[in-house]
């Protein structure tokens, strides 16, 4: 195995481990085209793949893939024998089998919660896998297995994840269940209380009150004038009486 190819695979595996929580043993879903290419190029998948991925790998397929290989007859008999050696994962097509590509796509729905790799030579399936973020893609070139670089969809997903704008689908349900367990989910119809903010005094209450000119406010001044007038009259009367008394003497 070339050193450059091994470094390339290690770098890509680091991307999926760090951003999509892939862990050993790595779950690799294989279709009939990958098995046929491995047979043609004399690749020992079970022995070579763990070394390439630098970790234990669990090879698996589905009933739909095996049924498809059986329906294609003797031409793919060898590929069918290889696929039958792998663990068969349950799919939702027990009664009505579908094509291998359709089945594998259904296995990685809802954000690929089981962290599957997809191993295929089907170009159409590969293009559809690349439209889903977080799914490593394996294929064979000549006599070599290759782990494809992360798709633009995966890179964009990670960029959004790093800016806290997106939560993986397979984590959303766990978050909801945890909130319900801790009693943090509001009951239906419950209204959120609005907290009053502490503020300063009302500006209108700080205005200086104006004195009102009322009739009551004018009365003391008028009464005072009357008293002064009476006093002056009394002084004049006393002065005249004093004068008259002196003249009589």
mmCIF file of N, CA and C in Angstrom, residues 132-242:
data_model
loop_
_atom_site.group_PDB
_atom_site.id
_atom_site.type_symbol
_atom_site.label_atom_id
_atom_site.label_comp_id
_atom_site.label_asym_id
_atom_site.label_seq_id
_atom_site.Cartn_x
_atom_site.Cartn_y
_atom_site.Cartn_z
ATOM 1 N N UNK A 132 -25.692 13.648 0.239
ATOM 2 C CA UNK A 132 -26.010 13.532 1.667
ATOM 3 C C UNK A 132 -24.734 13.781 2.462
ATOM 4 N N UNK A 133 -24.757 14.663 3.445
ATOM 5 C CA UNK A 133 -23.526 14.943 4.205
ATOM 6 C C UNK A 133 -23.164 13.816 5.164
ATOM 7 N N UNK A 134 -21.862 13.635 5.351
ATOM 8 C CA UNK A 134 -21.382 12.724 6.376
ATOM 9 C C UNK A 134 -21.390 11.257 6.032
ATOM 10 N N UNK A 135 -21.250 10.905 4.732
ATOM 11 C CA UNK A 135 -21.257 9.489 4.339
ATOM 12 C C UNK A 135 -19.986 9.186 3.547
ATOM 13 N N UNK A 136 -19.045 8.444 4.127
ATOM 14 C CA UNK A 136 -17.822 8.100 3.415
ATOM 15 C C UNK A 136 -18.121 7.147 2.244
ATOM 16 N N UNK A 137 -17.425 7.358 1.157
ATOM 17 C CA UNK A 137 -17.665 6.584 -0.066
ATOM 18 C C UNK A 137 -16.392 5.846 -0.472
ATOM 19 N N UNK A 138 -16.522 4.526 -0.675
ATOM 20 C CA UNK A 138 -15.407 3.685 -1.101
ATOM 21 C C UNK A 138 -15.644 3.171 -2.515
ATOM 22 N N UNK A 139 -14.582 3.096 -3.307
ATOM 23 C CA UNK A 139 -14.684 2.490 -4.639
ATOM 24 C C UNK A 139 -13.335 1.879 -4.992
ATOM 25 N N UNK A 140 -13.298 1.164 -6.095
ATOM 26 C CA UNK A 140 -12.079 0.456 -6.522
ATOM 27 C C UNK A 140 -11.602 1.031 -7.845
ATOM 28 N N UNK A 141 -10.300 1.348 -7.889
ATOM 29 C CA UNK A 141 -9.655 1.765 -9.134
ATOM 30 C C UNK A 141 -8.555 0.747 -9.435
ATOM 31 N N UNK A 142 -8.707 0.048 -10.567
ATOM 32 C CA UNK A 142 -7.796 -1.050 -10.945
ATOM 33 C C UNK A 142 -7.743 -2.084 -9.825
ATOM 34 N N UNK A 143 -6.645 -2.192 -9.131
ATOM 35 C CA UNK A 143 -6.556 -3.196 -8.061
ATOM 36 C C UNK A 143 -6.413 -2.534 -6.684
ATOM 37 N N UNK A 144 -6.988 -1.328 -6.546
ATOM 38 C CA UNK A 144 -6.805 -0.545 -5.322
ATOM 39 C C UNK A 144 -8.134 -0.011 -4.802
ATOM 40 N N UNK A 145 -8.364 -0.157 -3.490
ATOM 41 C CA UNK A 145 -9.534 0.464 -2.861
ATOM 42 C C UNK A 145 -9.213 1.918 -2.515
ATOM 43 N N UNK A 146 -10.173 2.784 -2.765
ATOM 44 C CA UNK A 146 -9.967 4.226 -2.557
ATOM 45 C C UNK A 146 -11.112 4.799 -1.728
ATOM 46 N N UNK A 147 -10.740 5.582 -0.711
ATOM 47 C CA UNK A 147 -11.730 6.329 0.080
ATOM 48 C C UNK A 147 -11.854 7.717 -0.525
ATOM 49 N N UNK A 148 -13.040 8.042 -1.024
ATOM 50 C CA UNK A 148 -13.237 9.317 -1.710
ATOM 51 C C UNK A 148 -13.127 10.486 -0.728
ATOM 52 N N UNK A 149 -12.663 11.615 -1.235
ATOM 53 C CA UNK A 149 -12.548 12.811 -0.388
ATOM 54 C C UNK A 149 -13.949 13.296 -0.002
ATOM 55 N N UNK A 150 -14.091 14.035 1.105
ATOM 56 C CA UNK A 150 -15.411 14.526 1.532
ATOM 57 C C UNK A 150 -16.083 15.345 0.429
ATOM 58 N N UNK A 151 -17.360 15.130 0.258
ATOM 59 C CA UNK A 151 -18.118 15.833 -0.778
ATOM 60 C C UNK A 151 -18.334 17.297 -0.381
ATOM 61 N N UNK A 152 -18.633 18.171 -1.357
ATOM 62 C CA UNK A 152 -18.955 19.569 -1.021
ATOM 63 C C UNK A 152 -20.101 19.684 -0.023
ATOM 64 N N UNK A 153 -21.046 18.742 -0.083
ATOM 65 C CA UNK A 153 -22.176 18.750 0.852
ATOM 66 C C UNK A 153 -21.692 18.517 2.280
ATOM 67 N N UNK A 154 -20.755 17.595 2.451
ATOM 68 C CA UNK A 154 -20.205 17.320 3.781
ATOM 69 C C UNK A 154 -19.396 18.512 4.296
ATOM 70 N N UNK A 155 -18.618 19.135 3.427
ATOM 71 C CA UNK A 155 -17.812 20.288 3.832
ATOM 72 C C UNK A 155 -18.695 21.463 4.245
ATOM 73 N N UNK A 156 -19.771 21.687 3.488
ATOM 74 C CA UNK A 156 -20.695 22.779 3.821
ATOM 75 C C UNK A 156 -21.405 22.498 5.142
ATOM 76 N N UNK A 157 -21.757 21.239 5.351
ATOM 77 C CA UNK A 157 -22.423 20.847 6.591
ATOM 78 C C UNK A 157 -21.525 21.133 7.798
ATOM 79 N N UNK A 158 -20.267 20.775 7.685
ATOM 80 C CA UNK A 158 -19.322 20.986 8.788
ATOM 81 C C UNK A 158 -19.120 22.469 9.057
ATOM 82 N N UNK A 159 -19.080 23.265 8.005
ATOM 83 C CA UNK A 159 -18.908 24.706 8.174
ATOM 84 C C UNK A 159 -20.085 25.305 8.950
ATOM 85 N N UNK A 160 -21.289 24.878 8.621
ATOM 86 C CA UNK A 160 -22.464 25.358 9.343
ATOM 87 C C UNK A 160 -22.465 24.850 10.778
ATOM 88 N N UNK A 161 -22.025 23.617 10.948
ATOM 89 C CA UNK A 161 -21.985 23.019 12.286
ATOM 90 C C UNK A 161 -21.023 23.783 13.183
ATOM 91 N N UNK A 162 -19.919 24.208 12.629
ATOM 92 C CA UNK A 162 -18.919 24.938 13.405
ATOM 93 C C UNK A 162 -19.387 26.323 13.805
ATOM 94 N N UNK A 163 -20.335 26.885 13.074
ATOM 95 C CA UNK A 163 -20.886 28.196 13.433
ATOM 96 C C UNK A 163 -22.202 28.059 14.201
ATOM 97 N N UNK A 164 -22.447 26.845 14.711
ATOM 98 C CA UNK A 164 -23.627 26.582 15.557
ATOM 99 C C UNK A 164 -24.945 26.917 14.869
ATOM 100 N N UNK A 165 -25.026 26.726 13.565
ATOM 101 C CA UNK A 165 -26.252 27.003 12.835
ATOM 102 C C UNK A 165 -27.029 25.739 12.521
ATOM 103 N N UNK A 166 -26.468 24.589 12.866
ATOM 104 C CA UNK A 166 -27.127 23.353 12.460
ATOM 105 C C UNK A 166 -26.842 22.250 13.467
ATOM 106 N N UNK A 167 -27.847 21.458 13.760
ATOM 107 C CA UNK A 167 -27.702 20.292 14.633
ATOM 108 C C UNK A 167 -27.973 19.052 13.796
ATOM 109 N N UNK A 168 -27.121 18.037 13.863
ATOM 110 C CA UNK A 168 -27.365 16.819 13.071
ATOM 111 C C UNK A 168 -28.720 16.210 13.382
ATOM 112 N N UNK A 169 -29.358 15.655 12.357
ATOM 113 C CA UNK A 169 -30.698 15.096 12.512
ATOM 114 C C UNK A 169 -30.747 14.014 13.581
ATOM 115 N N UNK A 170 -29.698 13.163 13.605
ATOM 116 C CA UNK A 170 -29.729 12.047 14.555
ATOM 117 C C UNK A 170 -29.551 12.515 16.001
ATOM 118 N N UNK A 171 -29.146 13.805 16.204
ATOM 119 C CA UNK A 171 -28.994 14.335 17.558
ATOM 120 C C UNK A 171 -30.222 15.093 18.026
ATOM 121 N N UNK A 172 -31.067 15.553 17.088
ATOM 122 C CA UNK A 172 -32.223 16.357 17.466
ATOM 123 C C UNK A 172 -33.166 15.606 18.387
ATOM 124 N N UNK A 173 -33.461 14.332 18.068
ATOM 125 C CA UNK A 173 -34.377 13.546 18.883
ATOM 126 C C UNK A 173 -33.802 13.321 20.268
ATOM 127 N N UNK A 174 -32.496 13.093 20.350
ATOM 128 C CA UNK A 174 -31.855 12.895 21.649
ATOM 129 C C UNK A 174 -31.961 14.148 22.504
ATOM 130 N N UNK A 175 -31.817 15.321 21.879
ATOM 131 C CA UNK A 175 -31.917 16.589 22.605
ATOM 132 C C UNK A 175 -33.327 16.784 23.140
ATOM 133 N N UNK A 176 -34.336 16.485 22.303
ATOM 134 C CA UNK A 176 -35.734 16.626 22.722
ATOM 135 C C UNK A 176 -36.039 15.692 23.887
ATOM 136 N N UNK A 177 -35.580 14.435 23.777
ATOM 137 C CA UNK A 177 -35.834 13.458 24.853
ATOM 138 C C UNK A 177 -35.158 13.881 26.156
ATOM 139 N N UNK A 178 -33.961 14.427 26.054
ATOM 140 C CA UNK A 178 -33.257 14.870 27.254
ATOM 141 C C UNK A 178 -33.981 16.041 27.913
ATOM 142 N N UNK A 179 -34.488 16.974 27.095
ATOM 143 C CA UNK A 179 -35.230 18.112 27.646
ATOM 144 C C UNK A 179 -36.506 17.654 28.340
ATOM 145 N N UNK A 180 -37.193 16.673 27.729
ATOM 146 C CA UNK A 180 -38.412 16.161 28.337
ATOM 147 C C UNK A 180 -38.104 15.473 29.670
ATOM 148 N N UNK A 181 -36.986 14.752 29.706
ATOM 149 C CA UNK A 181 -36.607 14.053 30.930
ATOM 150 C C UNK A 181 -36.301 15.038 32.048
ATOM 151 N N UNK A 182 -35.672 16.155 31.704
ATOM 152 C CA UNK A 182 -35.305 17.143 32.708
ATOM 153 C C UNK A 182 -36.427 18.140 32.990
ATOM 154 N N UNK A 183 -37.561 17.973 32.273
ATOM 155 C CA UNK A 183 -38.696 18.865 32.509
ATOM 156 C C UNK A 183 -38.505 20.261 31.967
ATOM 157 N N UNK A 184 -37.684 20.384 30.907
ATOM 158 C CA UNK A 184 -37.416 21.699 30.340
ATOM 159 C C UNK A 184 -38.333 22.041 29.180
ATOM 160 N N UNK A 185 -39.150 21.094 28.741
ATOM 161 C CA UNK A 185 -40.058 21.337 27.626
ATOM 162 C C UNK A 185 -41.339 21.943 28.170
ATOM 163 N N UNK A 186 -41.770 23.083 27.644
ATOM 164 C CA UNK A 186 -42.973 23.758 28.111
ATOM 165 C C UNK A 186 -44.209 22.984 27.697
ATOM 166 N N UNK A 187 -45.189 22.947 28.579
ATOM 167 C CA UNK A 187 -46.432 22.284 28.260
ATOM 168 C C UNK A 187 -47.179 23.081 27.196
ATOM 169 N N UNK A 188 -47.989 22.386 26.433
ATOM 170 C CA UNK A 188 -48.737 23.021 25.351
ATOM 171 C C UNK A 188 -49.720 24.031 25.928
ATOM 172 N N UNK A 189 -49.758 25.212 25.367
ATOM 173 C CA UNK A 189 -50.672 26.255 25.821
ATOM 174 C C UNK A 189 -50.085 27.126 26.918
ATOM 175 N N UNK A 190 -48.932 26.741 27.450
ATOM 176 C CA UNK A 190 -48.327 27.536 28.513
ATOM 177 C C UNK A 190 -47.733 28.800 27.925
ATOM 178 N N UNK A 191 -48.047 29.907 28.538
ATOM 179 C CA UNK A 191 -47.587 31.184 28.023
ATOM 180 C C UNK A 191 -46.300 31.579 28.742
ATOM 181 N N UNK A 192 -45.453 32.139 27.996
ATOM 182 C CA UNK A 192 -44.187 32.581 28.563
ATOM 183 C C UNK A 192 -44.392 33.933 29.240
ATOM 184 N N UNK A 193 -43.991 33.993 30.499
ATOM 185 C CA UNK A 193 -44.141 35.231 31.228
ATOM 186 C C UNK A 193 -43.049 36.209 30.830
ATOM 187 N N UNK A 194 -43.478 37.430 30.650
ATOM 188 C CA UNK A 194 -42.543 38.462 30.255
ATOM 189 C C UNK A 194 -41.992 39.139 31.500
ATOM 190 N N UNK A 195 -40.684 39.128 31.641
ATOM 191 C CA UNK A 195 -40.054 39.710 32.809
ATOM 192 C C UNK A 195 -39.994 41.222 32.663
ATOM 193 N N UNK A 196 -40.434 41.921 33.731
ATOM 194 C CA UNK A 196 -40.405 43.378 33.713
ATOM 195 C C UNK A 196 -38.987 43.851 33.952
ATOM 196 N N UNK A 197 -38.597 44.828 33.174
ATOM 197 C CA UNK A 197 -37.274 45.377 33.337
ATOM 198 C C UNK A 197 -37.291 46.498 34.388
ATOM 199 N N UNK A 198 -36.247 46.504 35.199
ATOM 200 C CA UNK A 198 -36.134 47.563 36.194
ATOM 201 C C UNK A 198 -35.748 48.847 35.503
ATOM 202 N N UNK A 199 -36.543 49.901 35.728
ATOM 203 C CA UNK A 199 -36.289 51.173 35.064
ATOM 204 C C UNK A 199 -36.219 52.304 36.061
ATOM 205 N N UNK A 200 -35.859 53.473 35.609
ATOM 206 C CA UNK A 200 -35.778 54.642 36.476
ATOM 207 C C UNK A 200 -37.151 55.254 36.689
ATOM 208 N N UNK A 201 -37.214 56.356 37.380
ATOM 209 C CA UNK A 201 -38.508 57.021 37.634
ATOM 210 C C UNK A 201 -39.129 57.551 36.361
ATOM 211 N N UNK A 202 -40.427 57.720 36.418
ATOM 212 C CA UNK A 202 -41.152 58.267 35.279
ATOM 213 C C UNK A 202 -40.707 59.699 35.031
ATOM 214 N N UNK A 203 -40.231 60.013 33.819
ATOM 215 C CA UNK A 203 -39.761 61.389 33.553
ATOM 216 C C UNK A 203 -40.827 62.434 33.818
ATOM 217 N N UNK A 204 -42.086 62.078 33.574
ATOM 218 C CA UNK A 204 -43.163 63.061 33.771
ATOM 219 C C UNK A 204 -43.344 63.398 35.247
ATOM 220 N N UNK A 205 -43.013 62.412 36.121
ATOM 221 C CA UNK A 205 -43.185 62.659 37.552
ATOM 222 C C UNK A 205 -42.100 63.566 38.107
ATOM 223 N N UNK A 206 -41.019 63.762 37.326
ATOM 224 C CA UNK A 206 -39.912 64.602 37.807
ATOM 225 C C UNK A 206 -40.087 66.071 37.441
ATOM 226 N N UNK A 207 -41.109 66.383 36.630
ATOM 227 C CA UNK A 207 -41.333 67.769 36.232
ATOM 228 C C UNK A 207 -41.771 68.612 37.426
ATOM 229 N N UNK A 208 -41.285 69.879 37.502
ATOM 230 C CA UNK A 208 -41.638 70.778 38.597
ATOM 231 C C UNK A 208 -43.084 71.222 38.453
ATOM 232 N N UNK A 209 -43.815 71.069 39.543
ATOM 233 C CA UNK A 209 -45.230 71.419 39.502
ATOM 234 C C UNK A 209 -45.398 72.938 39.464
ATOM 235 N N UNK A 210 -46.308 73.384 38.606
ATOM 236 C CA UNK A 210 -46.600 74.812 38.486
ATOM 237 C C UNK A 210 -47.644 75.229 39.517
ATOM 238 N N UNK A 211 -47.428 76.407 40.103
ATOM 239 C CA UNK A 211 -48.391 76.934 41.083
ATOM 240 C C UNK A 211 -49.619 77.469 40.366
ATOM 241 N N UNK A 212 -50.739 77.080 40.852
ATOM 242 C CA UNK A 212 -51.984 77.507 40.245
ATOM 243 C C UNK A 212 -52.462 78.789 40.921
ATOM 244 N N UNK A 213 -52.825 79.710 40.089
ATOM 245 C CA UNK A 213 -53.396 80.960 40.596
ATOM 246 C C UNK A 213 -54.891 80.777 40.777
ATOM 247 N N UNK A 214 -55.282 80.661 42.005
ATOM 248 C CA UNK A 214 -56.696 80.448 42.309
ATOM 249 C C UNK A 214 -57.214 81.617 43.126
ATOM 250 N N UNK A 215 -58.473 81.630 43.266
ATOM 251 C CA UNK A 215 -59.113 82.676 44.056
ATOM 252 C C UNK A 215 -58.689 82.585 45.512
ATOM 253 N N UNK A 216 -58.447 81.291 45.932
ATOM 254 C CA UNK A 216 -58.032 81.084 47.306
ATOM 255 C C UNK A 216 -56.650 81.664 47.548
ATOM 256 N N UNK A 217 -55.788 81.561 46.505
ATOM 257 C CA UNK A 217 -54.438 82.090 46.645
ATOM 258 C C UNK A 217 -54.419 83.621 46.676
ATOM 259 N N UNK A 218 -55.473 84.303 46.148
ATOM 260 C CA UNK A 218 -55.519 85.755 46.093
ATOM 261 C C UNK A 218 -56.150 86.377 47.342
ATOM 262 N N UNK A 219 -56.876 85.583 48.106
ATOM 263 C CA UNK A 219 -57.612 86.108 49.262
ATOM 264 C C UNK A 219 -56.710 86.664 50.345
ATOM 265 N N UNK A 220 -55.623 86.005 50.744
ATOM 266 C CA UNK A 220 -54.781 86.554 51.810
ATOM 267 C C UNK A 220 -54.238 87.928 51.465
ATOM 268 N N UNK A 221 -53.868 88.171 50.196
ATOM 269 C CA UNK A 221 -53.337 89.473 49.804
ATOM 270 C C UNK A 221 -54.405 90.556 49.911
ATOM 271 N N UNK A 222 -55.629 90.306 49.521
ATOM 272 C CA UNK A 222 -56.722 91.287 49.605
ATOM 273 C C UNK A 222 -57.076 91.600 51.053
ATOM 274 N N UNK A 223 -57.074 90.544 51.872
ATOM 275 C CA UNK A 223 -57.381 90.741 53.298
ATOM 276 C C UNK A 223 -56.324 91.604 53.968
ATOM 277 N N UNK A 224 -55.074 91.394 53.563
ATOM 278 C CA UNK A 224 -53.981 92.177 54.140
ATOM 279 C C UNK A 224 -54.112 93.648 53.795
ATOM 280 N N UNK A 225 -54.531 93.934 52.543
ATOM 281 C CA UNK A 225 -54.733 95.318 52.121
ATOM 282 C C UNK A 225 -55.843 95.990 52.917
ATOM 283 N N UNK A 226 -56.901 95.227 53.209
ATOM 284 C CA UNK A 226 -58.031 95.778 53.975
ATOM 285 C C UNK A 226 -57.585 96.133 55.394
ATOM 286 N N UNK A 227 -56.759 95.235 55.990
ATOM 287 C CA UNK A 227 -56.300 95.512 57.349
ATOM 288 C C UNK A 227 -55.434 96.765 57.405
ATOM 289 N N UNK A 228 -54.575 96.901 56.384
ATOM 290 C CA UNK A 228 -53.728 98.091 56.347
ATOM 291 C C UNK A 228 -54.572 99.371 56.208
ATOM 292 N N UNK A 229 -55.611 99.319 55.395
ATOM 293 C CA UNK A 229 -56.492 100.480 55.193
ATOM 294 C C UNK A 229 -57.224 100.850 56.475
ATOM 295 N N UNK A 230 -57.712 99.788 57.193
ATOM 296 C CA UNK A 230 -58.420 100.063 58.449
ATOM 297 C C UNK A 230 -57.473 100.696 59.474
ATOM 298 N N UNK A 231 -56.199 100.200 59.480
ATOM 299 C CA UNK A 231 -55.224 100.741 60.423
ATOM 300 C C UNK A 231 -54.941 102.206 60.140
ATOM 301 N N UNK A 232 -54.821 102.530 58.809
ATOM 302 C CA UNK A 232 -54.556 103.920 58.449
ATOM 303 C C UNK A 232 -55.732 104.814 58.856
ATOM 304 N N UNK A 233 -56.917 104.321 58.643
ATOM 305 C CA UNK A 233 -58.116 105.108 59.010
ATOM 306 C C UNK A 233 -58.184 105.315 60.522
ATOM 307 N N UNK A 234 -57.782 104.242 61.260
ATOM 308 C CA UNK A 234 -57.830 104.352 62.711
ATOM 309 C C UNK A 234 -56.798 105.349 63.212
ATOM 310 N N UNK A 235 -55.628 105.343 62.550
ATOM 311 C CA UNK A 235 -54.575 106.296 62.957
ATOM 312 C C UNK A 235 -55.022 107.731 62.675
ATOM 313 N N UNK A 236 -55.661 107.931 61.515
ATOM 314 C CA UNK A 236 -56.137 109.268 61.168
ATOM 315 C C UNK A 236 -57.197 109.747 62.149
ATOM 316 N N UNK A 237 -58.090 108.794 62.509
ATOM 317 C CA UNK A 237 -59.186 109.175 63.436
ATOM 318 C C UNK A 237 -58.619 109.552 64.791
ATOM 319 N N UNK A 238 -57.624 108.815 65.266
ATOM 320 C CA UNK A 238 -57.021 109.123 66.553
ATOM 321 C C UNK A 238 -56.293 110.472 66.502
ATOM 322 N N UNK A 239 -55.666 110.733 65.357
ATOM 323 C CA UNK A 239 -54.944 112.007 65.229
ATOM 324 C C UNK A 239 -55.913 113.180 65.248
ATOM 325 N N UNK A 240 -57.067 113.038 64.612
ATOM 326 C CA UNK A 240 -58.048 114.132 64.575
ATOM 327 C C UNK A 240 -58.653 114.358 65.956
ATOM 328 N N UNK A 241 -58.885 113.277 66.669
ATOM 329 C CA UNK A 241 -59.420 113.415 68.011
ATOM 330 C C UNK A 241 -58.411 114.128 68.902
ATOM 331 N N UNK A 242 -57.126 113.878 68.740
ATOM 332 C CA UNK A 242 -56.117 114.523 69.537
ATOM 333 C C UNK A 242 -56.057 116.019 69.236
#
